[in-house]
mmCIF file of C-alpha atoms and ligand atoms in Angstrom:
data_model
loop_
_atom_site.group_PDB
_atom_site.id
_atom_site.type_symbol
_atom_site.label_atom_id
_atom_site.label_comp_id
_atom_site.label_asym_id
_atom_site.label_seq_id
_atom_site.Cartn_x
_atom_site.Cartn_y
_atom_site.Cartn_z
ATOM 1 C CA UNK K 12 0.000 0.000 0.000
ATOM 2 C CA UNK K 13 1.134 3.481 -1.306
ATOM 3 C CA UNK K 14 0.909 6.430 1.215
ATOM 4 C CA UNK K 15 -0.251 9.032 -1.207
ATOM 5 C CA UNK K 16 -1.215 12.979 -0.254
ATOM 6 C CA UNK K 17 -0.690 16.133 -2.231
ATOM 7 C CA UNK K 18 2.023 18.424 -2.127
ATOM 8 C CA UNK K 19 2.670 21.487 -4.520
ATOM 9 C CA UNK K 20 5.847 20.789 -6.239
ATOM 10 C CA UNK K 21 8.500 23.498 -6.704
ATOM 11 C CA UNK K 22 6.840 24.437 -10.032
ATOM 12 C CA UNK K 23 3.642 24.952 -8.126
ATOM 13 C CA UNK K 24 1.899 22.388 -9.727
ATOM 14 C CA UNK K 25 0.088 19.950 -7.669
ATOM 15 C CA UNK K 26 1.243 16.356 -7.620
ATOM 16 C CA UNK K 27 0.799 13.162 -5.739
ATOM 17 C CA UNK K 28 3.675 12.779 -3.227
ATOM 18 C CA UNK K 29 3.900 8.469 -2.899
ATOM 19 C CA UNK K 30 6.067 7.664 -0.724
ATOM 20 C CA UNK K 31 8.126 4.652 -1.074
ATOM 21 C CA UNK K 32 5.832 1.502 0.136
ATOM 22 C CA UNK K 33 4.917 0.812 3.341
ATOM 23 C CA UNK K 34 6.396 -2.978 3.711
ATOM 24 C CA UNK K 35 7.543 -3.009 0.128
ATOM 25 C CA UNK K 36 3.515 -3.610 -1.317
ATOM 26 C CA UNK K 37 2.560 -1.538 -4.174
ATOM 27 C CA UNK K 38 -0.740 -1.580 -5.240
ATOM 28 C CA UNK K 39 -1.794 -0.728 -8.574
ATOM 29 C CA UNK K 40 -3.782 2.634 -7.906
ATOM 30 C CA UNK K 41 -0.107 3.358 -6.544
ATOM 31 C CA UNK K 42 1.585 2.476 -9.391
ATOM 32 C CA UNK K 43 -0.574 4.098 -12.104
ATOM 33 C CA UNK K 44 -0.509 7.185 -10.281
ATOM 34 C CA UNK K 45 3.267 7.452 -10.900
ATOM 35 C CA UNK K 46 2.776 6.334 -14.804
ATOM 36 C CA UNK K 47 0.312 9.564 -14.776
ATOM 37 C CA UNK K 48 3.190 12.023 -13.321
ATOM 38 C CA UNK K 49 4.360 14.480 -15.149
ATOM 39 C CA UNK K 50 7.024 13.067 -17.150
ATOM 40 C CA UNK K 51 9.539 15.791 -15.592
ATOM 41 C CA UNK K 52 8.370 15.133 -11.986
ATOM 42 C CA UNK K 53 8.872 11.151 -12.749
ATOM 43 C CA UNK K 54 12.249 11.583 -14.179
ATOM 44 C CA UNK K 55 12.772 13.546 -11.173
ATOM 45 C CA UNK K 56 11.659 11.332 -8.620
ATOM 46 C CA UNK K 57 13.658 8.116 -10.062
ATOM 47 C CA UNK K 58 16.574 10.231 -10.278
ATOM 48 C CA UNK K 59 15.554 10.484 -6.603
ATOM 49 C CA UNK K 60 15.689 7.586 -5.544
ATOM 50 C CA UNK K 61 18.143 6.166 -7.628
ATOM 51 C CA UNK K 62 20.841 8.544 -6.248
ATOM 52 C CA UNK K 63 19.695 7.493 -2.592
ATOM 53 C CA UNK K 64 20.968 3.882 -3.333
ATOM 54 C CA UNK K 65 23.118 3.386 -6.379
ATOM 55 C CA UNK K 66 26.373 5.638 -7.418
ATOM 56 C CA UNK K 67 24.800 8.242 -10.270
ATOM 57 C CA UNK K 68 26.172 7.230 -13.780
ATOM 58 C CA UNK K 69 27.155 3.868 -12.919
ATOM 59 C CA UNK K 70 26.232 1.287 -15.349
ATOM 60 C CA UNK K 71 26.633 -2.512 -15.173
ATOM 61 C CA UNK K 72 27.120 -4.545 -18.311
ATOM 62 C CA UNK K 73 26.031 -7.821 -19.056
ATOM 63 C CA UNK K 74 26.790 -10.203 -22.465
ATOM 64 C CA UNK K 75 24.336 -12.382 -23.752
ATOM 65 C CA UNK K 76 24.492 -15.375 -25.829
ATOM 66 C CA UNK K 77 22.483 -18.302 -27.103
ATOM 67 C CA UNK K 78 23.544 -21.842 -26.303
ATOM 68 C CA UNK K 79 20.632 -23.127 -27.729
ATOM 69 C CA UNK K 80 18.642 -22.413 -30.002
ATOM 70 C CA UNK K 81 14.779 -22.426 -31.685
ATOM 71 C CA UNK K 82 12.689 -25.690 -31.948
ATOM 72 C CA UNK K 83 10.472 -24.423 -28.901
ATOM 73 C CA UNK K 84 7.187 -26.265 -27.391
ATOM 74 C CA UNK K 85 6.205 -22.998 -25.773
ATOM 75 C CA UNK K 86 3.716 -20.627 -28.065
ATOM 76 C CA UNK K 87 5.016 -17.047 -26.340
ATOM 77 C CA UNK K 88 3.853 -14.418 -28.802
ATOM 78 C CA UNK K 89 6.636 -12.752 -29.001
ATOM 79 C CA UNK K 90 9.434 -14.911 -29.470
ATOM 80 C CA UNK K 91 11.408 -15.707 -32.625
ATOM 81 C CA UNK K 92 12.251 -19.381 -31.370
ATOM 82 C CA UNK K 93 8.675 -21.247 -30.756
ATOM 83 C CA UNK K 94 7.769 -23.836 -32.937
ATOM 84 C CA UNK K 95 4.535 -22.760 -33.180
ATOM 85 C CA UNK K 96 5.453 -19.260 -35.338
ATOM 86 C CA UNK K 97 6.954 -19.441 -38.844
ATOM 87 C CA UNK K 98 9.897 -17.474 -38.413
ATOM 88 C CA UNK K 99 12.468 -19.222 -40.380
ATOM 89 C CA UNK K 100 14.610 -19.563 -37.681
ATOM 90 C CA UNK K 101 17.209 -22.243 -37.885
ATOM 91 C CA UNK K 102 17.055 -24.677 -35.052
ATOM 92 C CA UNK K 103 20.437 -25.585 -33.377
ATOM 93 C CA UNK K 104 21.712 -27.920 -30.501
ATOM 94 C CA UNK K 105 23.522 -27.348 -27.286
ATOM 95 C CA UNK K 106 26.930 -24.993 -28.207
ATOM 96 C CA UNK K 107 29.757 -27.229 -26.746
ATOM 97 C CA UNK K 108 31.142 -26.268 -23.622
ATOM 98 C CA UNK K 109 34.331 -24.747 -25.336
ATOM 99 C CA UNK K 110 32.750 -22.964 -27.697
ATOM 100 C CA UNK K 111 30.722 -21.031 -24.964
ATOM 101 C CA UNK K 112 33.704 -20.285 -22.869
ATOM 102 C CA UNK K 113 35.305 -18.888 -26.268
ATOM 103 C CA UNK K 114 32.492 -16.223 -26.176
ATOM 104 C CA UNK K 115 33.116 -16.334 -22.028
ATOM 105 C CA UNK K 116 36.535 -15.011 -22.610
ATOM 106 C CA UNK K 117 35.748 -12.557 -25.095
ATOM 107 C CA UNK K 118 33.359 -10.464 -23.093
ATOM 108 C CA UNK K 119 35.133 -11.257 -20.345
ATOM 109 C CA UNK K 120 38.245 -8.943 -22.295
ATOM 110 C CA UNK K 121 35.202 -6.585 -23.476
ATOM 111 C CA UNK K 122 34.877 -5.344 -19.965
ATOM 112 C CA UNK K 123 31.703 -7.147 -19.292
ATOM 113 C CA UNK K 124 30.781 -8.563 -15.464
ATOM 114 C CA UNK K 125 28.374 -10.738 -15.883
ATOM 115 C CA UNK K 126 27.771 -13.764 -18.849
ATOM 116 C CA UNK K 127 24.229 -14.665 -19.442
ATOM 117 C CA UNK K 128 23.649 -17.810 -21.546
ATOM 118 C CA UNK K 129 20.247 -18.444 -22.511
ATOM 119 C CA UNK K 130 18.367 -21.562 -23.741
ATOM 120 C CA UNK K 131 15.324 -22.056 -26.017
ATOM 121 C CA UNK K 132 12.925 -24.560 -24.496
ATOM 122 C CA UNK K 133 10.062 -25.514 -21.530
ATOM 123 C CA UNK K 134 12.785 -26.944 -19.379
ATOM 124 C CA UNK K 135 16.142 -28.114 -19.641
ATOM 125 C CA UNK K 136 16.818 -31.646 -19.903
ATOM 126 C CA UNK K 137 19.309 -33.756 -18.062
ATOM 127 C CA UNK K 138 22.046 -33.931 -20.709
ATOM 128 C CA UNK K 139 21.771 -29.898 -21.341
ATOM 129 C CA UNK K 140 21.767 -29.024 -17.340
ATOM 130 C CA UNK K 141 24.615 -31.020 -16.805
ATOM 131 C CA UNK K 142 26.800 -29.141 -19.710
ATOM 132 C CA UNK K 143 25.582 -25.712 -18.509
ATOM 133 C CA UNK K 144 26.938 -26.525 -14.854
ATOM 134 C CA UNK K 145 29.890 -27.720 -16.444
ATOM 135 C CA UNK K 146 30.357 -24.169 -18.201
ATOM 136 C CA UNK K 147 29.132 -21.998 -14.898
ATOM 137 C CA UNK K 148 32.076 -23.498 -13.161
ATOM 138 C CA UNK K 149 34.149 -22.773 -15.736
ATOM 139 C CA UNK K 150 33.123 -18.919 -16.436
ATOM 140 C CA UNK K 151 33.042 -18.273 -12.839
ATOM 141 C CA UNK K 152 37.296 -19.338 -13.035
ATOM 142 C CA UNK K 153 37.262 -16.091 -15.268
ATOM 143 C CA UNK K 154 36.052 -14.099 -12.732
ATOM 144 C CA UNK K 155 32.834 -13.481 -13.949
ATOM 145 C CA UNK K 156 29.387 -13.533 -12.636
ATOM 146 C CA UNK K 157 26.990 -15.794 -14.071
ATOM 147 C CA UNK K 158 23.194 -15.847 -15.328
ATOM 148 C CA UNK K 159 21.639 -18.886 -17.086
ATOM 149 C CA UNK K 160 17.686 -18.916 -18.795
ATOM 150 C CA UNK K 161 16.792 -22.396 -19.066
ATOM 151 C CA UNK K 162 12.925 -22.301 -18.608
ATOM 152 C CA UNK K 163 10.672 -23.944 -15.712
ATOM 153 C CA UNK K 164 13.259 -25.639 -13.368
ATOM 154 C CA UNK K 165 12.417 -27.991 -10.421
ATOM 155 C CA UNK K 166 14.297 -27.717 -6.880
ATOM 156 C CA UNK K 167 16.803 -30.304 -7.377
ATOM 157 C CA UNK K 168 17.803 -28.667 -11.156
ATOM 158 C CA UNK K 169 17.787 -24.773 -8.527
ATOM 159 C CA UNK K 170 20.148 -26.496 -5.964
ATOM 160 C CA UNK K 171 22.246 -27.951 -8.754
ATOM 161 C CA UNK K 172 23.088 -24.786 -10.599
ATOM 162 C CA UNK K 173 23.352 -22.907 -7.305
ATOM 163 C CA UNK K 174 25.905 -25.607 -5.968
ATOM 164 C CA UNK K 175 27.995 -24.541 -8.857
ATOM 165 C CA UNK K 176 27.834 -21.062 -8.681
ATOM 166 C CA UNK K 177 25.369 -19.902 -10.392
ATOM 167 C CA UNK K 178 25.116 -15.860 -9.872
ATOM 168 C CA UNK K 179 21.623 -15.239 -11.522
ATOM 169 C CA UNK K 180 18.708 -16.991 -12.881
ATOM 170 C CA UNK K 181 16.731 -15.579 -15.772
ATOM 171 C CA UNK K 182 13.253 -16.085 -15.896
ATOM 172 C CA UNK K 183 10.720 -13.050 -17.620
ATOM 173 C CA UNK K 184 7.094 -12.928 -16.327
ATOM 174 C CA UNK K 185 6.334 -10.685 -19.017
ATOM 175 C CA UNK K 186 3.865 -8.996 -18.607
ATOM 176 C CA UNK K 187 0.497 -8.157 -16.506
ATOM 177 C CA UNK K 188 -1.155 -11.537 -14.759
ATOM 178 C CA UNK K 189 -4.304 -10.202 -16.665
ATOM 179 C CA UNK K 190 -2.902 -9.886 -20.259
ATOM 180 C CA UNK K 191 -0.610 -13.300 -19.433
ATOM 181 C CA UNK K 192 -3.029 -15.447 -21.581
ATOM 182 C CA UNK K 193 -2.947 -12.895 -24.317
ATOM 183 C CA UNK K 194 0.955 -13.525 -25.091
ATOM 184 C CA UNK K 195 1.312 -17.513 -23.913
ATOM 185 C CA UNK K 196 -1.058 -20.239 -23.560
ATOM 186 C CA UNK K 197 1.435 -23.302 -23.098
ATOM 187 C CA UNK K 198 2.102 -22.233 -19.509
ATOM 188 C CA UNK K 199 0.802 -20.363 -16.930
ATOM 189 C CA UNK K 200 2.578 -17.038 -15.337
ATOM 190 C CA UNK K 201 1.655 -19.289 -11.756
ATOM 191 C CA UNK K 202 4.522 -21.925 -13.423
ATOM 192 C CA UNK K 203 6.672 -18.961 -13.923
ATOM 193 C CA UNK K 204 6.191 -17.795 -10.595
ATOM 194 C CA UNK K 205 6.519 -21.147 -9.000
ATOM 195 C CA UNK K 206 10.414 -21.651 -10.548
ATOM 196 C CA UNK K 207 11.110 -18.154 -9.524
ATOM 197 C CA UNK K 208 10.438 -19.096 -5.958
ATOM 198 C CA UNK K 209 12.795 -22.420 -6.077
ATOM 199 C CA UNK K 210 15.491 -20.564 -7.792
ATOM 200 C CA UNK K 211 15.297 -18.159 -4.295
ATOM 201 C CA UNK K 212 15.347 -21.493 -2.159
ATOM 202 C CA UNK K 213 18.378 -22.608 -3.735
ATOM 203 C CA UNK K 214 20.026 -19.129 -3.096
ATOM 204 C CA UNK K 215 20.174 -17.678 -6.571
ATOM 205 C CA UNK K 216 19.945 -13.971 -7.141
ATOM 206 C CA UNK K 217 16.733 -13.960 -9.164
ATOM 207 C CA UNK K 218 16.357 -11.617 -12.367
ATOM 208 C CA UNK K 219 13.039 -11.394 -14.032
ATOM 209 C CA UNK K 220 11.530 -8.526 -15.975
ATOM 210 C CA UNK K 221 9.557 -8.218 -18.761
ATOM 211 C CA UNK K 222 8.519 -6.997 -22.307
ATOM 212 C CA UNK K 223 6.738 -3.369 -23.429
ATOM 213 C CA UNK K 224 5.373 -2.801 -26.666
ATOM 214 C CA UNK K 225 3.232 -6.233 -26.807
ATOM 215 C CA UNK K 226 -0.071 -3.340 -26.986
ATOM 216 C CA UNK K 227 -0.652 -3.974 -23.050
ATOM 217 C CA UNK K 228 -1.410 -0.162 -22.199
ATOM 218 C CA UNK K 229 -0.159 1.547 -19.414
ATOM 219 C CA UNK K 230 -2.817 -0.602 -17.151
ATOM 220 C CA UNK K 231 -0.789 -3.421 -18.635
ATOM 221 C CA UNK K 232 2.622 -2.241 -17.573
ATOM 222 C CA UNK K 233 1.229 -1.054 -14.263
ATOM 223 C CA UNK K 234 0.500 -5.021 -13.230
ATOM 224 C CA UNK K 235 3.772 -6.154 -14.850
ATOM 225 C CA UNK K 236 5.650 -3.461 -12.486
ATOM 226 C CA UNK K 237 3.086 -4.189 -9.643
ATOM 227 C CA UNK K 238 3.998 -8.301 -9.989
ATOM 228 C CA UNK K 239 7.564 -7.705 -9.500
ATOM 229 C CA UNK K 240 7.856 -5.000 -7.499
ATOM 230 C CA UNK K 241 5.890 -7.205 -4.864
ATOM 231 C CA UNK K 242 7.869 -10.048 -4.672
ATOM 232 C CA UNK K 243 9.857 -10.833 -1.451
ATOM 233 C CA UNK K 244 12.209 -9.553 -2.136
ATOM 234 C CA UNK K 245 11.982 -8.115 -5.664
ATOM 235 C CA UNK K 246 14.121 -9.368 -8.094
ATOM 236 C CA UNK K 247 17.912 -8.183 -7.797
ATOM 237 C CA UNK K 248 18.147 -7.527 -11.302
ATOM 238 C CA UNK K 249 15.171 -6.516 -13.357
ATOM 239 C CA UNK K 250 14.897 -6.274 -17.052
ATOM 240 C CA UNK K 251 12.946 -4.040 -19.051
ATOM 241 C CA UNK K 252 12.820 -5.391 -22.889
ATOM 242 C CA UNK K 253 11.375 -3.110 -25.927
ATOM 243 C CA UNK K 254 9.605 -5.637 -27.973
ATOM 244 C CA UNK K 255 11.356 -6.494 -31.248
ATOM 245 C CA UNK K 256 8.697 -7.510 -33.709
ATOM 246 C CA UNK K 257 10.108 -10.329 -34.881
ATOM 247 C CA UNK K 258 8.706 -11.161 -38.414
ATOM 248 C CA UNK K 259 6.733 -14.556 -38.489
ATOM 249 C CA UNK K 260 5.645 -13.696 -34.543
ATOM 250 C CA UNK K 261 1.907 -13.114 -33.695
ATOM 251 C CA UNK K 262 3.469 -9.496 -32.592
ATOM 252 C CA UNK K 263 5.438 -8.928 -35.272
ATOM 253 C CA UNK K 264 2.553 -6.011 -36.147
ATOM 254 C CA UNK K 265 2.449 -4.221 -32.845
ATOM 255 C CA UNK K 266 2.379 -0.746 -32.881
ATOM 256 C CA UNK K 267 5.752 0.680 -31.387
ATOM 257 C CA UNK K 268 5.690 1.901 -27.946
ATOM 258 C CA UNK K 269 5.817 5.961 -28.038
ATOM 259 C CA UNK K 270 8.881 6.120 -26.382
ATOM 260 C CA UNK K 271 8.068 8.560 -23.483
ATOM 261 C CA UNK K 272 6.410 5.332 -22.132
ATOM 262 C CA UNK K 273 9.538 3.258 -22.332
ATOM 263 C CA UNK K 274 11.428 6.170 -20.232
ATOM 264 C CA UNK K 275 7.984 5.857 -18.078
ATOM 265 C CA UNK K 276 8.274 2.308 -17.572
ATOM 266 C CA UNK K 277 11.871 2.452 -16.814
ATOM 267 C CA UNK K 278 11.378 5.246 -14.017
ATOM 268 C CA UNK K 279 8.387 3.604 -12.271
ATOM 269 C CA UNK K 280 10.536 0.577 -12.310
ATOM 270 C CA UNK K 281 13.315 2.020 -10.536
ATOM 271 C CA UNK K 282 10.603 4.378 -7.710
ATOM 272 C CA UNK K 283 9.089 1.091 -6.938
ATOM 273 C CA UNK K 284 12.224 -1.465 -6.812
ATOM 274 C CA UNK K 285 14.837 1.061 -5.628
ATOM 275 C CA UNK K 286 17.783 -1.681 -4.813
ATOM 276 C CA UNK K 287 17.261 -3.853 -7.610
ATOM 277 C CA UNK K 288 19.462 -3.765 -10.983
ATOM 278 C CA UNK K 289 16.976 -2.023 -13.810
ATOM 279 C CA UNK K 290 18.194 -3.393 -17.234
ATOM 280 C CA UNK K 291 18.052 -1.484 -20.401
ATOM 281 C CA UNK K 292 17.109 -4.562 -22.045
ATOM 282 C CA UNK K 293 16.032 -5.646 -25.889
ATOM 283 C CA UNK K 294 15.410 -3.088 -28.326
ATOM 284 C CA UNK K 295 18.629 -0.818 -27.441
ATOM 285 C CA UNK K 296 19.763 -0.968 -31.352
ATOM 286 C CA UNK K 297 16.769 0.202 -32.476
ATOM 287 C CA UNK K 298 16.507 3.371 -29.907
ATOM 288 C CA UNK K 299 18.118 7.014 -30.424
ATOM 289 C CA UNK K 300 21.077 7.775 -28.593
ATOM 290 C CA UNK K 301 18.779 10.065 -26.342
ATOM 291 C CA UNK K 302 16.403 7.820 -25.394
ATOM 292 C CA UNK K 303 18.655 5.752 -24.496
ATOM 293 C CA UNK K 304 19.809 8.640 -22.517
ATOM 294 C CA UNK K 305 17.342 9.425 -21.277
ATOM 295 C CA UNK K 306 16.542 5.377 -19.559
ATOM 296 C CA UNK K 307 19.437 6.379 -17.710
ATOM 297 C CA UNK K 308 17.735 9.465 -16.241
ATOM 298 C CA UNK K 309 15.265 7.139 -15.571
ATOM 299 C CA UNK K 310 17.434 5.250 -13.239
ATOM 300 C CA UNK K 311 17.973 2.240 -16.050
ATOM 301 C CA UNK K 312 21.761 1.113 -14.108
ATOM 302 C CA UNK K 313 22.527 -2.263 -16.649
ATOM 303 C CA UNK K 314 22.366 -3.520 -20.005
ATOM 304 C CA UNK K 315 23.079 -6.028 -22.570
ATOM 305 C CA UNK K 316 26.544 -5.003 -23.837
ATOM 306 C CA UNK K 317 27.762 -7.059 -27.166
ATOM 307 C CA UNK K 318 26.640 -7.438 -30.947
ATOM 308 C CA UNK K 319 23.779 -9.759 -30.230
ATOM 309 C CA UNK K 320 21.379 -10.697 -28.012
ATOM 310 C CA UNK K 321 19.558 -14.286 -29.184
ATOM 311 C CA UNK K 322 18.569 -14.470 -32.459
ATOM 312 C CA UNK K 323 18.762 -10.523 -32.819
ATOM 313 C CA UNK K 324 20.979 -7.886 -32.938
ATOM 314 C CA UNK K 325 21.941 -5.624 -30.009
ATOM 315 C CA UNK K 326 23.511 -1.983 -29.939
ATOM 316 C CA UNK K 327 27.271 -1.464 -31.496
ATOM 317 C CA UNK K 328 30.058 -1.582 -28.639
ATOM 318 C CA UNK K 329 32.615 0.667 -29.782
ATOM 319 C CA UNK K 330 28.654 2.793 -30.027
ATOM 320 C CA UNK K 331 27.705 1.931 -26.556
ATOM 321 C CA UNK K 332 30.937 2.939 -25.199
ATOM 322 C CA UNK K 333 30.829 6.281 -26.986
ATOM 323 C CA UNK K 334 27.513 7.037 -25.662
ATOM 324 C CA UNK K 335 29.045 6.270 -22.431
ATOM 325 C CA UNK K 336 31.863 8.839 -22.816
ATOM 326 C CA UNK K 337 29.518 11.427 -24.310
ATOM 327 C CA UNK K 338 27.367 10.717 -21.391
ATOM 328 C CA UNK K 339 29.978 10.842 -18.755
ATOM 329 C CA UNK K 340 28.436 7.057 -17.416
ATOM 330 C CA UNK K 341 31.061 4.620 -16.282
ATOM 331 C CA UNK K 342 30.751 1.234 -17.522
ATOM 332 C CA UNK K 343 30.538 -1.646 -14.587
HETATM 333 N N1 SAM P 405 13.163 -20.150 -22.656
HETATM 334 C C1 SAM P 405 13.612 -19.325 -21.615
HETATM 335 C C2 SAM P 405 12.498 -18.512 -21.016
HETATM 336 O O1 SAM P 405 11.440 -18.417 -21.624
HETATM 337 O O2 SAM P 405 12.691 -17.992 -19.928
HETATM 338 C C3 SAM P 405 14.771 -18.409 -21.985
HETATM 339 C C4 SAM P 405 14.787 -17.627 -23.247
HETATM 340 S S1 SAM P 405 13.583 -16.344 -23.471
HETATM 341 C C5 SAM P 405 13.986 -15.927 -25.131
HETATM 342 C C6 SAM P 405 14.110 -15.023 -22.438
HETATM 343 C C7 SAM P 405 13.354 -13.720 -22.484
HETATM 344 O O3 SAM P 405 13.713 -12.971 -23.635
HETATM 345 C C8 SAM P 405 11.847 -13.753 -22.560
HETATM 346 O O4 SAM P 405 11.248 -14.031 -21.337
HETATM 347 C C9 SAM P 405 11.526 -12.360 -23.029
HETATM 348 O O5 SAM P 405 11.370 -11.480 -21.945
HETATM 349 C C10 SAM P 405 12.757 -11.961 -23.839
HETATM 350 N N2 SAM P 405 12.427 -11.877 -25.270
HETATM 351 C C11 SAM P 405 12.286 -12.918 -26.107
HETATM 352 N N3 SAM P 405 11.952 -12.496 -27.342
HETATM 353 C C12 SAM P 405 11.863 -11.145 -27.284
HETATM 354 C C13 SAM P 405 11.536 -10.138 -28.235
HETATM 355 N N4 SAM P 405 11.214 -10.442 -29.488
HETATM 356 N N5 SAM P 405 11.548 -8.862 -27.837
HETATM 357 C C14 SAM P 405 11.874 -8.550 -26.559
HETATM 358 N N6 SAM P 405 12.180 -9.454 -25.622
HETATM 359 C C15 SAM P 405 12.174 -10.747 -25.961
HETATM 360 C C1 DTB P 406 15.979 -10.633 -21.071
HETATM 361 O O1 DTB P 406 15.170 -10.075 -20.308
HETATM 362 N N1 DTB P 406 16.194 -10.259 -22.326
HETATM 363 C C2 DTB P 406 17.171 -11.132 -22.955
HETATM 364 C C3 DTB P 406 17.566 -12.092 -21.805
HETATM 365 N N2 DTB P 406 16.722 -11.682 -20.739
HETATM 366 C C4 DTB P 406 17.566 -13.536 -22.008
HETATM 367 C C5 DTB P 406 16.683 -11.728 -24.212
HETATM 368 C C6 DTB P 406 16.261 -10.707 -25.245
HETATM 369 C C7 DTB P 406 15.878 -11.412 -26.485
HETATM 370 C C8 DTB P 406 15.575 -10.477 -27.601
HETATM 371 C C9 DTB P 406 15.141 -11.180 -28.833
HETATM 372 C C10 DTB P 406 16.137 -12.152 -29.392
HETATM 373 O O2 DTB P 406 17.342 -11.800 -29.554
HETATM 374 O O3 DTB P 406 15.726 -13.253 -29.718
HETATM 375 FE FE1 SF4 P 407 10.441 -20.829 -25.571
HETATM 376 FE FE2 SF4 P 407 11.456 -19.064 -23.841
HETATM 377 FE FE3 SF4 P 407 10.861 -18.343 -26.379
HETATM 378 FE FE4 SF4 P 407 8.891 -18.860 -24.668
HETATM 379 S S1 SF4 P 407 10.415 -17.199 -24.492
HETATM 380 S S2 SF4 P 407 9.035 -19.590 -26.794
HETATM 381 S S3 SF4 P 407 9.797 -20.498 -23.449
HETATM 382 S S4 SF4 P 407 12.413 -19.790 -25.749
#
């Protein structure tokens, strides 16, 4: 529950003042009242509150890449590698383990801290978990942290991973529980919800975030921010993806999200989960340079730093890192 009254800000406007939460529950009259802010007074309160717990201009970096790919049994809208979309995408097997610590070492020399590998599929199966624990042991020797997405995991397949070091698990709810059905029908956001909740028994930092630009509304990405920002605890690292219509996808047609929104999204994000990691997730290559800029106003502290993310492309390095200087951010 938000503790809202009114206050005259210094432009003598009249604005809701919400405090932070009382016991970390936002509801989601609480949260749309921040979407409805005047942009400046948002960008202005999650500059806020990101100053009062992270360093200003600090930016983590994460690199990506897919260790398996396509052939999915899950029908997520938005996705390029389910089985039930015609995208054209080429399926392809578990990436040996040396192969993946070839890309390891590379972003490992790109400056990157963390290596995220990410699976297609429901669940992993036995053969595939054992070779990603093999290569988590292996990329944590190169001193970096570690994220895997492998789907819906059970607690024996949590404790494994976290017994070999496993830093972060992936695992997206989204969007809103209401518009969940709209966007997958294979599994329920309950399933996601449940693996979440082992992956914290085991003692894995969770990350889990979601997607804009899937024509939810701002109701929409009110109960996507509302869902994480009430877990106990919220997720430590929290990514925001920009839908990228992927052609052959039952979204490949959505209408682009104005991107005032995105900057929206990213602020309420970091007002309502003020210790948590906000990514700056999918759709960086396709934004200006000052939108991008102006996620980081928003209190966006991460993102996806390499040529590609899955099957798509991601924002130019030598790009990212002149954005940085421009910027006066300092990569993480
Ligand atoms: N199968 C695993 C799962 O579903 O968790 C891991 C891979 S899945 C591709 C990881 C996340 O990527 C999804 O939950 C979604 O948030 C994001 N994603 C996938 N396709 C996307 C797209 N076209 N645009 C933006 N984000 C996307
Ligand atoms: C996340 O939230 N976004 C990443 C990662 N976690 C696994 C994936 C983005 C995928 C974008 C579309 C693609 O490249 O297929
Ligand atoms: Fe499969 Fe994950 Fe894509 Fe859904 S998001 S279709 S579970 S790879």
């Amino acid at each position: 529950m938000t503790s809202e009254s009114s206050i005259t800000s210094p432009a003598g406007t009249i604005r809701p003042a919400l405090t932070e939460p009382d016991k970390s529950r936002w509801n989601i009259a609480g949260i749309e009242a921040l979407f409805a802010l005047p942009f400046l007074d948002l960008m202005f309160r999650a500059q806020e509150v990101h100053r009062a717990h992270f360093k200003a201009g600090e930016v983590q970096r994460s690199t990506l890449l897919s260790i398996k790919t396509g052939g999915c049994s899950e029908d997520c809208g938005y996705c390029s590698q389910s089985a039930h979309h015609h995208t054209g995408l080429p399926r392809e097997a578990l990436m040996p383990p040396d192969k993946v610590l070839e890309h390891a070492r590379a972003a490992k020399e790109s400056g990157s801290s963390r290596f995220c590998m990410g699976a297609a599929g429901r669940s992993p199966k036995e053969k595939d978990l054992a070779a990603v624990i093999e290569m988590v042991s292996e990329i944590k020797k190169l001193g970096l942290e570690t994220c895997v997405t492998l789907g819906m995991l059970d607690e024996e397949q949590a404790r494994r991973l976290a017994e070999a070091g496993l830093d972060y698990y992936n695992h997206n709810i989204d969007t809103a529980p209401e518009y969940y059905g709209e966007v997958v029908t294979t599994h329920t956001l309950q399933d996601r919800l449940d693996t979440i909740e082992k992956v914290r028994k085991a003692g894995i930092s969770v990350c889990s975030g979601g997607i804009v630009g899937m024509g939810e509304g701002q109701a929409g990405r009110a109960g996507l921010i509302a869902q994480l920002a009430n877990m106990e605890p919220p997720p430590e690292s929290v990514p925001i993806n920009k839908l990228i219509a992927f052609p052959g996808t039952p979204f490949a047609g959505s209408e682009s999200i104005d991107p005032f929104d995105f900057a929206r999204t990213i602020a309420v994000a970091r007002i309502t989960m003020p210790t948590s990691f906000v990514r700056l997730s999918a759709g960086r290559e396709q934004m200006s340079d000052e939108l991008q800029a102006l996620c980081f106003m928003a209190g966006a502290n991460s993102i996806f730093y390499g040529e590609r993310l899955l099957t798509t492309g991601n924002a130019d390095t030598d790009a990212d890192m002149r954005l940085f200087a421009r910027l006066g951010l300092v990569p993480i």
